GROMACS .gro file of C-alpha atoms in nm:
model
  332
    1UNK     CA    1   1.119   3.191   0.332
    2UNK     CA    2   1.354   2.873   0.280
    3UNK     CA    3   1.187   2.572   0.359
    4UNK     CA    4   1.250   2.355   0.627
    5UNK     CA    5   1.568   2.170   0.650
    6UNK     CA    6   1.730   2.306   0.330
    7UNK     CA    7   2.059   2.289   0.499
    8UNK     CA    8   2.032   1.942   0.430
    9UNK     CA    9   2.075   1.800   0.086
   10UNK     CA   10   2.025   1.418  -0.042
   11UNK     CA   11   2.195   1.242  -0.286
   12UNK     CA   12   2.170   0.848  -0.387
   13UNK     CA   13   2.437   0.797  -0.147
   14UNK     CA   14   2.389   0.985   0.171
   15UNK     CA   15   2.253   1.240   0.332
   16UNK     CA   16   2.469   1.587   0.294
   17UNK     CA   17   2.466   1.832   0.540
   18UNK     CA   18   2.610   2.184   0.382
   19UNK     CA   19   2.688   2.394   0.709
   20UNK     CA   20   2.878   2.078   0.887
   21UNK     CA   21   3.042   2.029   0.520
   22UNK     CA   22   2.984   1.600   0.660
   23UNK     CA   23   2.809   1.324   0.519
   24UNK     CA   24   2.548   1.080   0.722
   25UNK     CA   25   2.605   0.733   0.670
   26UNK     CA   26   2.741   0.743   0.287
   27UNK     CA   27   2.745   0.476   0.056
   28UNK     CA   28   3.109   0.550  -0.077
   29UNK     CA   29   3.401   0.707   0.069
   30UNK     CA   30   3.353   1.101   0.150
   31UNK     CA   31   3.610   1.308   0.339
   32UNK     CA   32   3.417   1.425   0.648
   33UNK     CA   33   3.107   1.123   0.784
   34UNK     CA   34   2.908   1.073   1.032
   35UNK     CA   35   2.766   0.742   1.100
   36UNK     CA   36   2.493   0.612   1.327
   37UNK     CA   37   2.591   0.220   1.365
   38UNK     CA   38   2.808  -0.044   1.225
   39UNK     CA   39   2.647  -0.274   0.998
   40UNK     CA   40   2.800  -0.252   0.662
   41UNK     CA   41   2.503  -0.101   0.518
   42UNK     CA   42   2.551   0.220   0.752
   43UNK     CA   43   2.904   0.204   0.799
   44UNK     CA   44   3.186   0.224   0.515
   45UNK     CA   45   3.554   0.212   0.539
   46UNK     CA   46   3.764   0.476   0.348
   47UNK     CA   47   3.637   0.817   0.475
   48UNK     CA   48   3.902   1.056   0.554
   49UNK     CA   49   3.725   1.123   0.903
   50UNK     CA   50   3.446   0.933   1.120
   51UNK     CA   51   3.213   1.068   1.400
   52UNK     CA   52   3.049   0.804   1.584
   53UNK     CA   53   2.965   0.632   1.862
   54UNK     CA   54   3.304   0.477   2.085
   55UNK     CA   55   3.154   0.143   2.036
   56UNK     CA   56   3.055   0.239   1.660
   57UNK     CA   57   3.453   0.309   1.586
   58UNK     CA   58   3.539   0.031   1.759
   59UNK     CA   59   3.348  -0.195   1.518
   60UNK     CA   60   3.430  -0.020   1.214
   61UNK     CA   61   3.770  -0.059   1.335
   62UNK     CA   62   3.741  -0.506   1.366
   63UNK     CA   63   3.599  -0.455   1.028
   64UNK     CA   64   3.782  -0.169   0.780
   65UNK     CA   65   4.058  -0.133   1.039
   66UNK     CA   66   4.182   0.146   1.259
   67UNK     CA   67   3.983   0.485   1.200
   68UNK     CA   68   4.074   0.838   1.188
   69UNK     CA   69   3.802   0.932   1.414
   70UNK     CA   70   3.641   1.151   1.682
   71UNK     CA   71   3.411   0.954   1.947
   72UNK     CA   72   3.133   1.108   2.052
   73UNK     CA   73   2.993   0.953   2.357
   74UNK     CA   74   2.617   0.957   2.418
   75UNK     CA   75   2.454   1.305   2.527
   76UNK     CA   76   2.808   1.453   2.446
   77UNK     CA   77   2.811   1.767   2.190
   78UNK     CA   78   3.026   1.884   1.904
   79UNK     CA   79   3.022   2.174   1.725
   80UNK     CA   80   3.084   2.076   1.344
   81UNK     CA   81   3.143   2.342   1.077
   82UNK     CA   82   2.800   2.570   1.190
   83UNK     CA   83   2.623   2.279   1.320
   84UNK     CA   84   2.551   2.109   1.704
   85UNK     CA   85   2.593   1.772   1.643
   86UNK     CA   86   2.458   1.517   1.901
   87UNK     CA   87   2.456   1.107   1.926
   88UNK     CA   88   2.121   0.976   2.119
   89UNK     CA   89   2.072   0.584   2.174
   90UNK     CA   90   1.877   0.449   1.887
   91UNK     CA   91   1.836   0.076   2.070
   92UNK     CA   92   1.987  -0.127   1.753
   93UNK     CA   93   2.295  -0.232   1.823
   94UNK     CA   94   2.551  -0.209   2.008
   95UNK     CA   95   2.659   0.195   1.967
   96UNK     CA   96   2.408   0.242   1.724
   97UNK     CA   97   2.269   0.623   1.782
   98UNK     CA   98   2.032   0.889   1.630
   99UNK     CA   99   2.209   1.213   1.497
  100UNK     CA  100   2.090   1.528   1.667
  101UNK     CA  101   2.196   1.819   1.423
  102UNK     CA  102   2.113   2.172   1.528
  103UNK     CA  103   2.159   2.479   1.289
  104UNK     CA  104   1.937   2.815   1.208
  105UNK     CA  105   1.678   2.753   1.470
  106UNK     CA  106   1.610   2.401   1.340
  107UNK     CA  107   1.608   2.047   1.507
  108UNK     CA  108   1.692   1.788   1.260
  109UNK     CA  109   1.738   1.444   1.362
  110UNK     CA  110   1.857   1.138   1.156
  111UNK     CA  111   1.718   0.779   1.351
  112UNK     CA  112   1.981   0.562   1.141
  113UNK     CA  113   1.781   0.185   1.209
  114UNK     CA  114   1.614   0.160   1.517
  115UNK     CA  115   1.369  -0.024   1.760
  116UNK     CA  116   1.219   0.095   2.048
  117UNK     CA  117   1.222  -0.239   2.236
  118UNK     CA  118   1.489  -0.317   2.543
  119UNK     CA  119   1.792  -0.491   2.476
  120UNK     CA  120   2.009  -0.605   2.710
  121UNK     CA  121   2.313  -0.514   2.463
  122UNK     CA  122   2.213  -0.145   2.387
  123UNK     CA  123   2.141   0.163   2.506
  124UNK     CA  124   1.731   0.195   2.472
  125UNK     CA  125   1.651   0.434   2.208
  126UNK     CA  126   1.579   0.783   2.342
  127UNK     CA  127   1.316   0.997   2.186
  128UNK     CA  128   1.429   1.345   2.077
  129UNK     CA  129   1.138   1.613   1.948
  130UNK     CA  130   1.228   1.756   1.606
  131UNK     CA  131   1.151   1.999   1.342
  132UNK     CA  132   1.271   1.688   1.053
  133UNK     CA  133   1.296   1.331   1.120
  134UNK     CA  134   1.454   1.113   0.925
  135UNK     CA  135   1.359   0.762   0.997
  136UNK     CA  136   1.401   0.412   0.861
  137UNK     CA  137   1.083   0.206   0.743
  138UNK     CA  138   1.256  -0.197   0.707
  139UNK     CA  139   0.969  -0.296   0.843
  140UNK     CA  140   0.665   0.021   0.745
  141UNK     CA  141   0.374  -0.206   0.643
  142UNK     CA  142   0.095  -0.253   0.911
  143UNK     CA  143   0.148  -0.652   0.910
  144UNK     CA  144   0.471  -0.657   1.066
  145UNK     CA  145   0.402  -0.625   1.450
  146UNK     CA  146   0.699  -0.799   1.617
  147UNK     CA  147   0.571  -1.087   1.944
  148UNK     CA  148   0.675  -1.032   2.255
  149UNK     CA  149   1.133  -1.124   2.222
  150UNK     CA  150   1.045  -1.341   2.594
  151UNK     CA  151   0.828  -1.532   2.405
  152UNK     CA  152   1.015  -1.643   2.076
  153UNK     CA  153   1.300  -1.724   2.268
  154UNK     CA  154   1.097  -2.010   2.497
  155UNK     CA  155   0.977  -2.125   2.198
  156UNK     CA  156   1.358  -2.211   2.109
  157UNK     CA  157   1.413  -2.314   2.429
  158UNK     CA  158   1.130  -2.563   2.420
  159UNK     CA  159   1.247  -2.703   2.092
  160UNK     CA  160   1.584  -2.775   2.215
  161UNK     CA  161   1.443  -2.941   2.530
  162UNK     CA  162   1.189  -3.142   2.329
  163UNK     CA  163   1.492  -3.370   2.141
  164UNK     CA  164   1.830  -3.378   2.330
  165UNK     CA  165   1.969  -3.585   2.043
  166UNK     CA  166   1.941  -3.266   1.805
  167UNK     CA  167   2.078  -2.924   1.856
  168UNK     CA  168   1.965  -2.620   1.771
  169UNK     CA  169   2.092  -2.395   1.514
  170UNK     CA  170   2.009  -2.035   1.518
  171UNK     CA  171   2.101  -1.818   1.207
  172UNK     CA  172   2.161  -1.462   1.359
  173UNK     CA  173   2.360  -1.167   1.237
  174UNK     CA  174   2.722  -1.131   1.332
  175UNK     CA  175   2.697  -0.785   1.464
  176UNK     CA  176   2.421  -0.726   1.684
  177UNK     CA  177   2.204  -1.002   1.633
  178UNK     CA  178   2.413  -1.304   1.734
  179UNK     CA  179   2.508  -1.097   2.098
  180UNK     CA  180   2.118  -1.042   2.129
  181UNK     CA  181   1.984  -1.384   2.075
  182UNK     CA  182   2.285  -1.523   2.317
  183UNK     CA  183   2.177  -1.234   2.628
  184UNK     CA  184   1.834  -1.325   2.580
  185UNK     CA  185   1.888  -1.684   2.630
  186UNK     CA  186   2.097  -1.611   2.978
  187UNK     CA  187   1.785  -1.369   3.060
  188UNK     CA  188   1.536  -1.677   3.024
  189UNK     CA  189   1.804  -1.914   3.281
  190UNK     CA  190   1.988  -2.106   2.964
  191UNK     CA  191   2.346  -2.056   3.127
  192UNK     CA  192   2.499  -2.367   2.967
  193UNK     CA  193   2.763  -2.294   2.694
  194UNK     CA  194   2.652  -2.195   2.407
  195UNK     CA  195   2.858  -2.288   2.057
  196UNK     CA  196   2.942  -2.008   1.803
  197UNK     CA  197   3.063  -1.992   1.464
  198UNK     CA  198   3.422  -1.837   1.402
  199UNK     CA  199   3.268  -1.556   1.244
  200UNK     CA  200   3.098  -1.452   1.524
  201UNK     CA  201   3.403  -1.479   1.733
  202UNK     CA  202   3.549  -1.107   1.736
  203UNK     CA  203   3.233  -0.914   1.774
  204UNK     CA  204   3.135  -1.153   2.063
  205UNK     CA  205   3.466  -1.025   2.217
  206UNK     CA  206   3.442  -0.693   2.144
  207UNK     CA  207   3.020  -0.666   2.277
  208UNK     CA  208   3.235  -0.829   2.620
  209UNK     CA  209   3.518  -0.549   2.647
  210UNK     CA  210   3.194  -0.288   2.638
  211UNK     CA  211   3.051  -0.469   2.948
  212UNK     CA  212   2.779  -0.677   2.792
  213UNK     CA  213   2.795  -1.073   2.948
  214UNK     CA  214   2.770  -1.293   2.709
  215UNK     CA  215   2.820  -1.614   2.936
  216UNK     CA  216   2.999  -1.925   2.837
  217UNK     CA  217   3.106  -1.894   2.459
  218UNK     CA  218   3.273  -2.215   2.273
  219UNK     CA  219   3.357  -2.269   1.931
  220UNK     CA  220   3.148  -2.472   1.725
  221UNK     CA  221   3.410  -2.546   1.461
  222UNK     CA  222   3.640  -2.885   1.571
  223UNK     CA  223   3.380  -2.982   1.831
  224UNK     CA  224   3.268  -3.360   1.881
  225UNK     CA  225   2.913  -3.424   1.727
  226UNK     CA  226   2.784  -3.604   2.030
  227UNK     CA  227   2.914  -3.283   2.272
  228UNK     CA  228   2.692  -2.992   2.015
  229UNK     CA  229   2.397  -3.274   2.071
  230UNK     CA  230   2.116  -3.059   2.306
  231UNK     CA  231   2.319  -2.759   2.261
  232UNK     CA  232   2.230  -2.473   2.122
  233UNK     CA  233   2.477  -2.348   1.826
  234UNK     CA  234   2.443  -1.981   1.652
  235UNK     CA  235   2.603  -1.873   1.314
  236UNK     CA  236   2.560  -1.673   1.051
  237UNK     CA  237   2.251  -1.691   0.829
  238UNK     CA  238   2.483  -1.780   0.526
  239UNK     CA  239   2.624  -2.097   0.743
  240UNK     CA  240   2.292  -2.247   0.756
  241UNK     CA  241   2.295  -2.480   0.472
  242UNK     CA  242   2.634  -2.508   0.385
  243UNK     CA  243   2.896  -2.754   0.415
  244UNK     CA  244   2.988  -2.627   0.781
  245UNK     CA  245   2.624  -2.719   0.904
  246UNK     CA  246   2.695  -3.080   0.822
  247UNK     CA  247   2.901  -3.156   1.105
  248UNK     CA  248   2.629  -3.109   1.365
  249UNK     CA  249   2.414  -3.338   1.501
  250UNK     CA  250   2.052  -3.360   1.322
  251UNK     CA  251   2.039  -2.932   1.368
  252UNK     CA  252   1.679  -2.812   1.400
  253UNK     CA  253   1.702  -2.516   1.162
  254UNK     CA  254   1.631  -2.162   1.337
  255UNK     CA  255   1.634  -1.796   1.250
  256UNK     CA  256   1.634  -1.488   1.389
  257UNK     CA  257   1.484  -1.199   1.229
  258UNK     CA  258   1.182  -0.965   1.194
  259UNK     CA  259   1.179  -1.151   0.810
  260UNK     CA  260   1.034  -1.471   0.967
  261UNK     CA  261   0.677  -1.291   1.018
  262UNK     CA  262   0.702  -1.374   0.612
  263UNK     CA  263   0.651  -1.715   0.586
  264UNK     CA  264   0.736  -1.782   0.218
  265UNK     CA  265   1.114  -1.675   0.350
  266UNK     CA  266   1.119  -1.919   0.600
  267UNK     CA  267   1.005  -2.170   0.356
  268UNK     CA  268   1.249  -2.071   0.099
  269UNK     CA  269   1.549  -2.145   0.334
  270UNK     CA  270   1.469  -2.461   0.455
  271UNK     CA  271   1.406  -2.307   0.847
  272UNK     CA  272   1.258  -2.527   1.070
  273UNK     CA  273   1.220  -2.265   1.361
  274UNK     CA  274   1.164  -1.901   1.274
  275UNK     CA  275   1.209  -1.711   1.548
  276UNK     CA  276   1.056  -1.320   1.510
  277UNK     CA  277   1.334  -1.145   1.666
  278UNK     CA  278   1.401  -0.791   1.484
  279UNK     CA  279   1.632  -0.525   1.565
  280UNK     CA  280   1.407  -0.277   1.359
  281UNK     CA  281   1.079  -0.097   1.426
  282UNK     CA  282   0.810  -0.235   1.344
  283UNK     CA  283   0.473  -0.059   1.206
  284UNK     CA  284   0.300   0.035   1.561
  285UNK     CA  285   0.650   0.143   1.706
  286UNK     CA  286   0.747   0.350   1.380
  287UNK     CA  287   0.406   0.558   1.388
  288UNK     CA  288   0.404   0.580   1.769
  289UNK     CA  289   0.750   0.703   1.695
  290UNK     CA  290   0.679   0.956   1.525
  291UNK     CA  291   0.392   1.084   1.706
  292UNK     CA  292   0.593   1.091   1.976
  293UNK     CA  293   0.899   1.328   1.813
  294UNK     CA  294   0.633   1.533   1.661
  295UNK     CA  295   0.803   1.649   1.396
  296UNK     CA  296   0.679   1.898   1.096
  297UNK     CA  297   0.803   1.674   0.828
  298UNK     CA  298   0.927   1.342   0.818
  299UNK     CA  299   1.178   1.218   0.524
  300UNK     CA  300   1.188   0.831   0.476
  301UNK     CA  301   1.575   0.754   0.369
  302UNK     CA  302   1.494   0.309   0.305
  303UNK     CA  303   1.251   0.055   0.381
  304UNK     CA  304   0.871   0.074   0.314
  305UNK     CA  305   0.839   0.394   0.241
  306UNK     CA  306   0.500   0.449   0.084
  307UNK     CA  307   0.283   0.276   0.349
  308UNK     CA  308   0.480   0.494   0.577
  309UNK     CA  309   0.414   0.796   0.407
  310UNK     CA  310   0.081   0.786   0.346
  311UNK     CA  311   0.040   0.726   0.707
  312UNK     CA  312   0.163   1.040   0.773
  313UNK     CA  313  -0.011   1.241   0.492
  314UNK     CA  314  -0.325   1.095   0.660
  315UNK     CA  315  -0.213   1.228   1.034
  316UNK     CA  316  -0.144   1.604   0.844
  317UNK     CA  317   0.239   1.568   0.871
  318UNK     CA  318   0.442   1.607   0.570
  319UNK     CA  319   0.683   1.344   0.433
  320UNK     CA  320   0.893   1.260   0.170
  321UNK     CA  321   1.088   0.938   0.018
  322UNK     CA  322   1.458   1.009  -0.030
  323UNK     CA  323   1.556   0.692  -0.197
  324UNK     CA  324   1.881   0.636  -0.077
  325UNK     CA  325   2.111   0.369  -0.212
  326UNK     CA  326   2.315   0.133  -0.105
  327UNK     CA  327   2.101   0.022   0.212
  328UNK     CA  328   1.989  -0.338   0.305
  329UNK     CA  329   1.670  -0.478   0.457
  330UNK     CA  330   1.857  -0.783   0.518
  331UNK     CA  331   2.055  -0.754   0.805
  332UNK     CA  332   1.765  -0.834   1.040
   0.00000   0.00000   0.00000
């Protein structure tokens, strides 16, 4: 009897599924993919064709360019080679979905990164029973257990309120991150303009052509010290302490990402404000996860994937490391 999923084969860089003759979210260029989000990471120009998400394609195509490639909408099917291929919401980013493959009698799915929390600029992740999941682990040790999103963001707020002479600047992600932070600050009432860096500038546009509101949106670069004073700014992590950062008026030093429950990172880049804001799992929403998909096995493609393993061993459910390359932790 031929074990379960081995229609599936993994290599260092992607996942390779033989009946679909298509790759999942390769590291290098591969003539058929199929790719759950667009963070770099995930998604990779130069394949010679892409099934995604609409919004997925239309990222890849700010950032590698126009695609050759088939949308699949959410809850849509497509036959590929011998396999039903489906795209579920996987609540990381905008587009970002979970790859529903069906072949032989077996339920496979592929989670890509996920969190199970609601974002105003995604589609909340939907929970789809399998034979095989294949799940993420950025954040699979039992210490990271994300606050409440409501409540890092009033701290922020209260920050910026406490010194009107300063601003705030809040290192986020260009792609998913940065449109996140700026939705959950209209959420808590802040509807004055908020600055962004130029980097930021065409996903911003692109999250607002897919309906999200991002409110008032200026550019940081060229504007008048004393007008960014009691404002809140947001750029990439990378902009934080460099040369651009120095135009801005005394910035109280923020950052968003499920890395500031570490505090030795925090430390180590000089941030003022971490702000616990993840667009990944973390340990109680991974396990309750996969309780929840009930799945006979469960492969482990990047992250932490021992803790996460043996967590499963010890609940009688068989799982496996694949050691992918190519994937970071760091765009959280």
């Amino acid at each position: 009897m031929a074990r379960i999923g081995s229609w599936i084969e993994v290599f260092p860089e992607g996942i390779y599924v033989r009946p679909a003759d298509a790759w999942i979210d390769p590291s290098e260029p591969k003539p058929k993919a199929m790719v759950t989000h667009g963070h770099g990471d995930h998604a990779r120009g130069g394949h010679g064709a892409v099934l995604a998400t609409p919004e997925t394609l239309a990222i890849m195509g700010v950032r590698y360019g126009d695609q050759n490639g088939q949308p699949v909408a959410y809850g849509e099917a497509t036959r590929v080679g011998d396999v039903d291929v489906g795209f579920v919401p996987a609540g990381h980013v905008l587009g970002s979905a979970q790859i529903v493959l069906e072949h032989g009698g077996e339920r496979v799915v592929v989670s890509g990164d996920y969190k199970r929390r609601e974002d105003p600029t995604c589609a909340l992740f939907q929970p789809v029973p399998c034979d095989v999941f294949i799940t993420e682990a950025t954040f699979g040790l039992p210490v990271f257990r994300h606050p409440d999103t409501g409540s890092e963001i009033d701290r922020l707020l209260h920050r910026l309120h406490a010194d009107p002479s300063r601003c705030v600047l809040v290192g986020a992600y260009a792609l998913g991150k940065a449109q996140r932070v700026i939705t959950e600050l209209r959420r808590r009432g802040h509807h004055e303009p908020i600055y962004i860096h130029g980097a930021l500038e065409r996903l911003c546009r692109l999250y607002e052509e897919f309906g999200v509101a991002l409110g008032e949106l200026r550019p940081a670069t060229g504007a008048p010290k004393a007008e960014l004073a009691g404002k809140i700014v947001v750029a990439p992590p990378g902009a934080l302490n460099d040369r651009w950062s120095r135009r801005l008026p005394d910035p109280v030093t923020a950052m968003a990402s499920g890395w500031m429950r570490v505090r030795q990172r925090a430390r180590q880049s000089n941030i003022e404000l971490p702000l616990i804001i993840s667009d990944h799992a973390d340990w109680d929403e991974l396990t309750c996860t996969i309780r929840e998909v009930a799945p006979t096995e469960v492969w482990i493609t990047h992250g932490r994937e021992e803790a996460l393993k043996h967590w499963c061993m010890t609940h009688q459910i068989k799982a496996r490391e694949l050691n992918l390359v190519g994937y970071e932790d760091e765009d959280d």
